[in-house]
Amino acid sequence: MGSSILDFFRRAPWLTRRRLVVYPKLFLAVYLVSAVVWLMSSKGLVDPAGHPIGADFIDPWSASWLTLHGAPAAVYDVARLWSVERWAVADPAVGFAGFHYPPTYLLAILPLALAPYVWSLLAWTVATFAAYLGVMWKIDPERDSLWLAIAFPGAMVNLTNGQNGFLTLGLLGAALLTLERRPILAGVMFGLMSYKPQYGALVPIFLLATGRWRAIGSASLTVVLFAALSLAIFGEQSWQAFFLSVSFTRHVVLEQGGSGFEKLQSAFAAARLWGVGVATAYSFQFAVSLITALSLIWICRRTAKFELHAAALATGILLVTPYMMDYDLVVLALPIAWVAIEGRRSGFLPWEKSLLAFVWLLPVFARSLAGRAMIPIAPLAMLLLMADIARRAQLPAPAPG
């Protein structure tokens, strides 16, 4: 009995192509019904839980409004930003959503408030979702794979939050897809990812490990020019205000769990959820980050397969930062796709199909499992995925011919 259960997950005979065709459409049907019920239960632009429709989109839209009205530094002022957020959805009781990005992000979101909140949210969603699907289609141009990408729970979490995970995935995916043929363009894409600085730590390590010198130069120059342009347009005060806000973000949002430790999906947040002190939690995060970085270097040195390099980087950037929210789990679509391609090409390893299915489903339950059962499963799931990529990297190359 025990061996048959283990075999059920080791070989995953239940994960057939037919089911992979049907299940995503069932997920989409559930999403659609849930969305209709959710919208019908909302009052104006505020959902039943008291959050704006689009949730986290309210702070970039409000930051855009303040910037367009000549006050870019005010996006880091709680009172002024909150005032615009309440006005945007016509609800004085709506909660505050902070703007925790450097002024470089203002360059990307500046046009948002040229349209009313609802139309801007719709345009943002369509544009960034299209970028996400474009990257996923480029990676795996099969119709069934595209359905899996559309129905990926990480995509739905990002959509309902009105977040920028699609933008992060689009830039990272485009950088990796163009890295071999157009390294300078890839470097630009990597550099633009600096709008979320916490996801940049592993990129130079990856580029150094793979000897991508032109991409390193292009990425470095892009970061400098990106920052210089924002400084020239928005002024020195905006950067001063941002650096002052960093301590608030670190202390309140990250260390004290202002957004909830269950929403944060990092190793640091897992430790804090269990009541571990801040210093010890940072040490735990450092250990996970070090293991991740060394694993990435080993994978890049061990195999020449670009898909495994790319999958390791995409998984690693989520593991090395203490500040990673559940909506950023959409980035896992990249390693899932690349590992699945390798599995179809050379055969799936024991446990691998079950692991990919588990990681695909992860955004459905990661937050609720952490919040209700005190089980922060996301860091472990991503470490297992990283280990699986390393396991693939050590396989011997197929014989020629």
Tab-separated table of C-alpha atoms in Angstrom:
chain	number	residue	atom	x	y	z
A	1	MET	CA	0.000	0.000	0.000
A	2	GLY	CA	2.754	2.425	1.017
A	3	SER	CA	4.815	1.708	-2.081
A	4	SER	CA	1.814	2.236	-4.363
A	5	ILE	CA	1.144	5.635	-2.795
A	6	LEU	CA	4.780	6.615	-3.220
A	7	ASP	CA	4.707	5.405	-6.801
A	8	PHE	CA	1.594	7.507	-7.381
A	9	PHE	CA	3.654	10.644	-6.735
A	10	ARG	CA	7.004	9.351	-7.981
A	11	ARG	CA	5.766	8.637	-11.508
A	12	ALA	CA	2.599	10.806	-11.442
A	13	PRO	CA	0.643	8.636	-13.899
A	14	TRP	CA	-2.413	10.773	-13.114
A	15	LEU	CA	-0.806	13.824	-14.748
A	16	THR	CA	-1.755	12.964	-18.300
A	17	ARG	CA	-1.778	15.234	-21.337
A	18	ARG	CA	-5.566	14.983	-21.508
A	19	ARG	CA	-5.914	16.271	-17.954
A	20	LEU	CA	-3.446	19.069	-18.645
A	21	VAL	CA	-5.766	20.153	-21.448
A	22	VAL	CA	-8.958	20.022	-19.364
A	23	TYR	CA	-7.867	21.193	-15.897
A	24	PRO	CA	-6.690	24.704	-16.859
A	25	LYS	CA	-10.071	25.423	-18.440
A	26	LEU	CA	-11.836	24.229	-15.283
A	27	PHE	CA	-9.620	26.558	-13.247
A	28	LEU	CA	-10.510	29.428	-15.568
A	29	ALA	CA	-14.222	28.689	-15.171
A	30	VAL	CA	-13.834	28.848	-11.376
A	31	TYR	CA	-11.890	32.118	-11.672
A	32	LEU	CA	-14.586	33.629	-13.874
A	33	VAL	CA	-17.466	32.682	-11.574
A	34	SER	CA	-15.533	33.892	-8.522
A	35	ALA	CA	-14.719	37.187	-10.232
A	36	VAL	CA	-18.374	37.802	-11.144
A	37	VAL	CA	-19.527	37.075	-7.579
A	38	TRP	CA	-16.719	39.254	-6.171
A	39	LEU	CA	-17.553	42.207	-8.421
A	40	MET	CA	-21.299	41.914	-7.773
A	41	SER	CA	-20.597	41.954	-4.030
A	42	SER	CA	-18.464	45.084	-4.279
A	43	LYS	CA	-19.678	48.583	-3.559
A	44	GLY	CA	-18.518	50.940	-6.247
A	45	LEU	CA	-14.735	50.639	-6.509
A	46	VAL	CA	-14.345	48.904	-3.144
A	47	ASP	CA	-14.577	45.123	-2.746
A	48	PRO	CA	-16.406	43.272	0.089
A	49	ALA	CA	-13.214	43.205	2.177
A	50	GLY	CA	-12.895	46.990	2.004
A	51	HIS	CA	-10.013	47.012	-0.490
A	52	PRO	CA	-10.046	48.951	-3.764
A	53	ILE	CA	-10.837	46.942	-6.870
A	54	GLY	CA	-7.353	46.134	-8.130
A	55	ALA	CA	-6.065	46.404	-4.539
A	56	ASP	CA	-2.371	47.271	-4.902
A	57	PHE	CA	-2.887	49.219	-8.118
A	58	ILE	CA	-4.193	52.112	-6.029
A	59	ASP	CA	-0.731	53.219	-4.866
A	60	PRO	CA	0.992	53.450	-8.307
A	61	TRP	CA	-2.057	55.228	-9.747
A	62	SER	CA	-2.037	57.699	-6.847
A	63	ALA	CA	1.740	58.114	-7.149
A	64	SER	CA	1.249	58.895	-10.826
A	65	TRP	CA	-1.405	61.490	-9.956
A	66	LEU	CA	0.841	63.235	-7.442
A	67	THR	CA	3.780	63.200	-9.871
A	68	LEU	CA	1.697	64.575	-12.741
A	69	HIS	CA	0.568	67.349	-10.394
A	70	GLY	CA	4.134	68.337	-9.609
A	71	ALA	CA	4.782	66.501	-6.348
A	72	PRO	CA	6.891	63.375	-7.040
A	73	ALA	CA	8.469	63.416	-3.568
A	74	ALA	CA	4.974	63.349	-2.035
A	75	VAL	CA	4.459	59.747	-3.138
A	76	TYR	CA	6.498	58.789	-0.049
A	77	ASP	CA	4.358	60.963	2.245
A	78	VAL	CA	1.748	58.760	3.928
A	79	ALA	CA	-0.836	61.509	4.448
A	80	ARG	CA	-0.677	62.903	0.902
A	81	LEU	CA	-0.604	59.526	-0.843
A	82	TRP	CA	-3.450	58.175	1.284
A	83	SER	CA	-5.534	61.270	0.548
A	84	VAL	CA	-5.252	60.648	-3.199
A	85	GLU	CA	-5.980	56.929	-2.757
A	86	ARG	CA	-9.236	57.653	-0.920
A	87	TRP	CA	-10.232	60.220	-3.544
A	88	ALA	CA	-9.445	57.826	-6.407
A	89	VAL	CA	-12.045	55.274	-5.259
A	90	ALA	CA	-14.392	57.791	-3.606
A	91	ASP	CA	-14.199	56.048	-0.244
A	92	PRO	CA	-12.812	57.845	2.831
A	93	ALA	CA	-12.592	54.539	4.731
A	94	VAL	CA	-10.287	52.710	2.321
A	95	GLY	CA	-7.028	51.533	3.874
A	96	PHE	CA	-3.580	52.904	3.085
A	97	ALA	CA	-1.343	51.261	0.478
A	98	GLY	CA	2.263	52.464	0.556
A	99	PHE	CA	4.504	53.192	-2.412
A	100	HIS	CA	7.708	51.260	-1.721
A	101	TYR	CA	9.535	51.674	-5.032
A	102	PRO	CA	12.449	53.905	-6.073
A	103	PRO	CA	11.692	56.959	-8.254
A	104	THR	CA	12.788	54.970	-11.317
A	105	TYR	CA	9.416	53.202	-11.143
A	106	LEU	CA	7.709	56.576	-11.540
A	107	LEU	CA	9.083	56.672	-15.087
A	108	ALA	CA	7.125	53.528	-15.928
A	109	ILE	CA	3.868	54.430	-14.184
A	110	LEU	CA	3.808	58.165	-14.925
A	111	PRO	CA	0.969	57.973	-17.516
A	112	LEU	CA	-1.367	55.939	-15.296
A	113	ALA	CA	-3.310	58.857	-13.821
A	114	LEU	CA	-3.922	60.400	-17.248
A	115	ALA	CA	-6.985	58.137	-17.229
A	116	PRO	CA	-9.520	57.573	-14.425
A	117	TYR	CA	-8.679	54.809	-11.987
A	118	VAL	CA	-10.885	52.089	-13.510
A	119	TRP	CA	-9.788	52.664	-17.123
A	120	SER	CA	-6.166	52.903	-16.080
A	121	LEU	CA	-6.425	49.623	-14.151
A	122	LEU	CA	-7.979	47.947	-17.193
A	123	ALA	CA	-5.256	49.230	-19.532
A	124	TRP	CA	-2.491	48.218	-17.105
A	125	THR	CA	-3.957	44.739	-16.691
A	126	VAL	CA	-4.348	44.137	-20.424
A	127	ALA	CA	-0.876	45.466	-21.293
A	128	THR	CA	1.056	43.590	-18.603
A	129	PHE	CA	-0.948	40.366	-19.019
A	130	ALA	CA	-0.229	40.494	-22.753
A	131	ALA	CA	3.498	40.850	-21.982
A	132	TYR	CA	3.286	37.828	-19.682
A	133	LEU	CA	1.528	35.701	-22.290
A	134	GLY	CA	3.913	36.864	-25.002
A	135	VAL	CA	6.923	35.679	-23.010
A	136	MET	CA	5.288	32.371	-22.078
A	137	TRP	CA	4.285	31.738	-25.707
A	138	LYS	CA	7.839	32.457	-26.843
A	139	ILE	CA	9.198	29.947	-24.340
A	140	ASP	CA	6.722	27.196	-25.229
A	141	PRO	CA	4.603	27.888	-28.342
A	142	GLU	CA	2.093	25.111	-27.734
A	143	ARG	CA	-1.592	25.882	-27.330
A	144	ASP	CA	-1.956	23.568	-24.323
A	145	SER	CA	1.003	25.227	-22.617
A	146	LEU	CA	-0.555	28.632	-23.195
A	147	TRP	CA	-3.741	27.490	-21.449
A	148	LEU	CA	-1.605	26.412	-18.492
A	149	ALA	CA	-0.011	29.866	-18.420
A	150	ILE	CA	-3.375	31.645	-18.604
A	151	ALA	CA	-4.823	29.527	-15.801
A	152	PHE	CA	-1.676	29.596	-13.628
A	153	PRO	CA	-2.870	30.546	-10.125
A	154	GLY	CA	0.114	32.879	-9.754
A	155	ALA	CA	-1.237	34.882	-12.684
A	156	MET	CA	-4.662	35.104	-11.062
A	157	VAL	CA	-3.203	36.257	-7.730
A	158	ASN	CA	-1.296	38.968	-9.556
A	159	LEU	CA	-4.380	39.994	-11.565
A	160	THR	CA	-6.669	40.309	-8.550
A	161	ASN	CA	-4.038	42.364	-6.725
A	162	GLY	CA	-3.492	44.720	-9.677
A	163	GLN	CA	0.215	44.155	-9.137
A	164	ASN	CA	3.332	44.380	-11.316
A	165	GLY	CA	4.391	40.725	-11.231
A	166	PHE	CA	3.616	40.432	-14.947
A	167	LEU	CA	5.989	43.326	-15.608
A	168	THR	CA	8.751	41.663	-13.583
A	169	LEU	CA	8.223	38.357	-15.378
A	170	GLY	CA	8.059	40.102	-18.749
A	171	LEU	CA	11.384	41.866	-18.236
A	172	LEU	CA	13.123	38.804	-16.781
A	173	GLY	CA	11.716	36.464	-19.410
A	174	ALA	CA	12.565	38.817	-22.271
A	175	ALA	CA	16.102	39.278	-20.913
A	176	LEU	CA	16.688	35.539	-20.723
A	177	LEU	CA	15.133	34.847	-24.130
A	178	THR	CA	17.358	37.419	-25.843
A	179	LEU	CA	20.521	36.811	-23.809
A	180	GLU	CA	22.264	34.484	-26.251
A	181	ARG	CA	21.444	36.331	-29.475
A	182	ARG	CA	21.231	39.952	-28.303
A	183	PRO	CA	23.145	40.297	-25.015
A	184	ILE	CA	23.089	44.110	-25.004
A	185	LEU	CA	19.297	44.186	-25.277
A	186	ALA	CA	19.104	41.509	-22.597
A	187	GLY	CA	21.264	43.688	-20.350
A	188	VAL	CA	18.855	46.580	-20.836
A	189	MET	CA	15.972	44.351	-19.734
A	190	PHE	CA	17.911	43.213	-16.684
A	191	GLY	CA	18.725	46.827	-15.883
A	192	LEU	CA	15.074	47.883	-16.096
A	193	MET	CA	14.280	45.259	-13.466
A	194	SER	CA	15.970	47.597	-10.989
A	195	TYR	CA	12.565	49.189	-10.415
A	196	LYS	CA	12.337	46.296	-7.921
A	197	PRO	CA	15.886	46.361	-6.525
A	198	GLN	CA	15.403	43.264	-4.351
A	199	TYR	CA	15.229	41.118	-7.482
A	200	GLY	CA	18.547	42.299	-8.849
A	201	ALA	CA	20.952	40.708	-6.356
A	202	LEU	CA	21.311	37.403	-8.184
A	203	VAL	CA	21.478	38.791	-11.740
A	204	PRO	CA	25.150	39.924	-11.679
A	205	ILE	CA	26.147	36.597	-10.081
A	206	PHE	CA	24.357	34.760	-12.881
A	207	LEU	CA	25.917	36.912	-15.602
A	208	LEU	CA	29.398	36.538	-14.111
A	209	ALA	CA	28.977	32.768	-13.733
A	210	THR	CA	28.007	32.448	-17.395
A	211	GLY	CA	30.576	34.964	-18.687
A	212	ARG	CA	28.007	37.374	-20.178
A	213	TRP	CA	30.289	40.430	-20.131
A	214	ARG	CA	28.395	42.485	-22.705
A	215	ALA	CA	25.161	41.927	-20.842
A	216	ILE	CA	26.850	42.943	-17.562
A	217	GLY	CA	28.041	46.209	-19.110
A	218	SER	CA	24.662	46.919	-20.701
A	219	ALA	CA	22.760	46.156	-17.492
A	220	SER	CA	25.069	48.338	-15.372
A	221	LEU	CA	24.780	51.255	-17.773
A	222	THR	CA	20.993	50.884	-17.923
A	223	VAL	CA	20.687	51.024	-14.130
A	224	VAL	CA	22.821	54.181	-13.995
A	225	LEU	CA	20.945	55.893	-16.831
A	226	PHE	CA	17.574	54.798	-15.428
A	227	ALA	CA	18.405	56.371	-12.067
A	228	ALA	CA	19.931	59.478	-13.655
A	229	LEU	CA	16.856	60.057	-15.810
A	230	SER	CA	14.533	59.794	-12.833
A	231	LEU	CA	16.789	62.182	-10.891
A	232	ALA	CA	16.736	64.696	-13.742
A	233	ILE	CA	12.953	64.532	-14.170
A	234	PHE	CA	11.728	64.143	-10.589
A	235	GLY	CA	14.486	65.938	-8.716
A	236	GLU	CA	16.787	65.165	-5.837
A	237	GLN	CA	13.985	65.446	-3.264
A	238	SER	CA	12.227	62.387	-4.670
A	239	TRP	CA	15.317	60.238	-4.081
A	240	GLN	CA	15.857	61.714	-0.622
A	241	ALA	CA	12.239	60.931	0.264
A	242	PHE	CA	12.630	57.380	-1.065
A	243	PHE	CA	15.743	56.672	1.017
A	244	LEU	CA	13.974	58.026	4.094
A	245	SER	CA	11.033	55.720	3.398
A	246	VAL	CA	13.237	52.625	3.138
A	247	SER	CA	13.609	52.330	6.912
A	248	PHE	CA	9.806	52.509	7.293
A	249	THR	CA	9.336	49.785	4.681
A	250	ARG	CA	12.012	47.589	6.231
A	251	HIS	CA	10.805	48.003	9.817
A	252	VAL	CA	7.009	48.094	9.405
A	253	VAL	CA	6.257	46.096	6.257
A	254	LEU	CA	9.085	43.544	6.372
A	255	GLU	CA	10.331	43.084	9.936
A	256	GLN	CA	7.022	43.689	11.724
A	257	GLY	CA	4.875	42.113	9.014
A	258	GLY	CA	2.702	45.136	8.324
A	259	SER	CA	1.200	43.387	5.303
A	260	GLY	CA	1.084	40.065	7.137
A	261	PHE	CA	3.873	37.498	7.327
A	262	GLU	CA	1.557	35.098	5.519
A	263	LYS	CA	1.512	37.405	2.477
A	264	LEU	CA	5.307	37.557	2.437
A	265	GLN	CA	6.632	34.303	0.958
A	266	SER	CA	10.333	34.483	1.809
A	267	ALA	CA	12.495	32.443	4.160
A	268	PHE	CA	12.781	35.539	6.382
A	269	ALA	CA	8.991	35.821	6.627
A	270	ALA	CA	8.699	32.099	7.408
A	271	ALA	CA	11.041	32.532	10.353
A	272	ARG	CA	9.176	35.615	11.589
A	273	LEU	CA	5.845	33.798	11.239
A	274	TRP	CA	7.181	31.175	13.655
A	275	GLY	CA	8.103	33.897	16.150
A	276	VAL	CA	11.843	33.963	15.474
A	277	GLY	CA	13.602	37.253	16.251
A	278	VAL	CA	14.523	39.697	13.504
A	279	ALA	CA	18.288	39.106	13.651
A	280	THR	CA	17.896	35.318	13.587
A	281	ALA	CA	15.373	35.568	10.742
A	282	TYR	CA	17.878	37.590	8.715
A	283	SER	CA	20.492	34.904	9.411
A	284	PHE	CA	18.083	32.239	8.203
A	285	GLN	CA	17.419	34.270	5.060
A	286	PHE	CA	21.150	34.730	4.504
A	287	ALA	CA	21.708	30.969	4.709
A	288	VAL	CA	18.949	30.293	2.158
A	289	SER	CA	20.276	33.062	-0.098
A	290	LEU	CA	23.822	31.688	0.084
A	291	ILE	CA	22.666	28.152	-0.736
A	292	THR	CA	20.644	29.537	-3.646
A	293	ALA	CA	23.514	31.597	-5.058
A	294	LEU	CA	25.978	28.691	-4.789
A	295	SER	CA	23.419	26.369	-6.396
A	296	LEU	CA	22.960	28.786	-9.291
A	297	ILE	CA	26.718	29.018	-9.846
A	298	TRP	CA	27.056	25.223	-9.692
A	299	ILE	CA	24.207	24.714	-12.191
A	300	CYS	CA	25.698	27.245	-14.598
A	301	ARG	CA	29.116	25.545	-14.348
A	302	ARG	CA	27.778	21.992	-14.449
A	303	THR	CA	25.609	22.136	-17.574
A	304	ALA	CA	25.546	24.065	-20.829
A	305	LYS	CA	21.737	23.821	-21.082
A	306	PHE	CA	20.445	27.363	-21.192
A	307	GLU	CA	16.934	26.338	-20.113
A	308	LEU	CA	18.309	25.083	-16.813
A	309	HIS	CA	20.390	28.247	-16.330
A	310	ALA	CA	17.289	30.367	-16.922
A	311	ALA	CA	15.063	28.232	-14.692
A	312	ALA	CA	17.603	28.417	-11.854
A	313	LEU	CA	17.871	32.206	-12.085
A	314	ALA	CA	14.093	32.708	-12.174
A	315	THR	CA	13.662	30.488	-9.116
A	316	GLY	CA	16.659	31.971	-7.356
A	317	ILE	CA	15.632	35.622	-7.557
A	318	LEU	CA	12.541	34.773	-5.518
A	319	LEU	CA	14.523	32.840	-2.929
A	320	VAL	CA	17.307	35.333	-2.212
A	321	THR	CA	15.194	38.292	-1.133
A	322	PRO	CA	13.457	38.621	2.248
A	323	TYR	CA	10.882	40.950	0.649
A	324	MET	CA	8.810	38.781	-1.686
A	325	MET	CA	5.016	38.818	-1.759
A	326	ASP	CA	2.583	36.120	-2.896
A	327	TYR	CA	1.730	37.969	-6.120
A	328	ASP	CA	5.393	37.691	-7.192
A	329	LEU	CA	5.001	33.911	-7.303
A	330	VAL	CA	3.797	34.475	-10.870
A	331	VAL	CA	7.513	34.483	-11.788
A	332	LEU	CA	7.495	30.728	-11.089
A	333	ALA	CA	5.740	30.311	-14.440
A	334	LEU	CA	9.188	30.673	-16.036
A	335	PRO	CA	11.036	27.791	-14.323
A	336	ILE	CA	7.947	25.576	-14.484
A	337	ALA	CA	7.832	26.046	-18.264
A	338	TRP	CA	11.568	25.504	-18.816
A	339	VAL	CA	11.754	22.398	-16.626
A	340	ALA	CA	8.617	20.983	-18.273
A	341	ILE	CA	10.198	21.488	-21.707
A	342	GLU	CA	13.272	19.577	-20.548
A	343	GLY	CA	11.023	16.826	-19.198
A	344	ARG	CA	9.137	16.472	-22.459
A	345	ARG	CA	12.407	16.452	-24.374
A	346	SER	CA	14.394	13.907	-22.366
A	347	GLY	CA	11.860	12.311	-20.032
A	348	PHE	CA	10.666	13.355	-16.598
A	349	LEU	CA	12.705	12.399	-13.547
A	350	PRO	CA	11.146	10.586	-10.589
A	351	TRP	CA	8.947	12.932	-8.522
A	352	GLU	CA	9.416	15.740	-11.062
A	353	LYS	CA	5.918	15.883	-12.524
A	354	SER	CA	4.391	15.900	-9.051
A	355	LEU	CA	6.771	18.678	-8.000
A	356	LEU	CA	5.888	20.807	-11.033
A	357	ALA	CA	2.177	20.316	-10.352
A	358	PHE	CA	2.724	21.267	-6.699
A	359	VAL	CA	4.639	24.436	-7.604
A	360	TRP	CA	2.007	25.325	-10.241
A	361	LEU	CA	-0.705	25.093	-7.564
A	362	LEU	CA	1.425	26.819	-4.883
A	363	PRO	CA	-0.070	30.339	-5.235
A	364	VAL	CA	-3.556	28.905	-4.553
A	365	PHE	CA	-2.759	27.898	-0.993
A	366	ALA	CA	0.624	29.377	0.021
A	367	ARG	CA	-0.806	32.457	1.703
A	368	SER	CA	-3.804	30.787	3.371
A	369	LEU	CA	-1.723	27.827	4.587
A	370	ALA	CA	0.770	30.197	6.191
A	371	GLY	CA	-1.967	32.365	7.706
A	372	ARG	CA	-4.273	29.648	9.019
A	373	ALA	CA	-1.981	26.730	9.766
A	374	MET	CA	1.331	28.584	10.326
A	375	ILE	CA	2.939	26.523	7.533
A	376	PRO	CA	4.978	28.781	5.208
A	377	ILE	CA	5.363	26.293	2.375
A	378	ALA	CA	6.599	28.593	-0.427
A	379	PRO	CA	10.328	28.748	0.495
A	380	LEU	CA	10.484	24.956	0.811
A	381	ALA	CA	8.673	24.469	-2.515
A	382	MET	CA	11.084	26.801	-4.290
A	383	LEU	CA	14.117	25.131	-2.707
A	384	LEU	CA	12.803	21.772	-3.919
A	385	LEU	CA	12.399	23.223	-7.402
A	386	MET	CA	15.964	24.558	-7.270
A	387	ALA	CA	17.170	21.121	-6.161
A	388	ASP	CA	15.308	19.505	-9.053
A	389	ILE	CA	16.981	21.877	-11.524
A	390	ALA	CA	20.360	20.985	-9.979
A	391	ARG	CA	19.471	17.301	-10.295
A	392	ARG	CA	18.816	17.810	-13.995
A	393	ALA	CA	22.039	19.763	-14.400
A	394	GLN	CA	24.144	16.810	-13.281
A	395	LEU	CA	22.626	14.415	-15.820
A	396	PRO	CA	25.102	13.384	-18.551
A	397	ALA	CA	24.667	15.086	-21.908
A	398	PRO	CA	23.000	12.866	-24.519
A	399	ALA	CA	25.372	11.114	-26.893
A	400	PRO	CA	25.651	12.819	-30.292
A	401	GLY	CA	23.719	11.274	-33.173
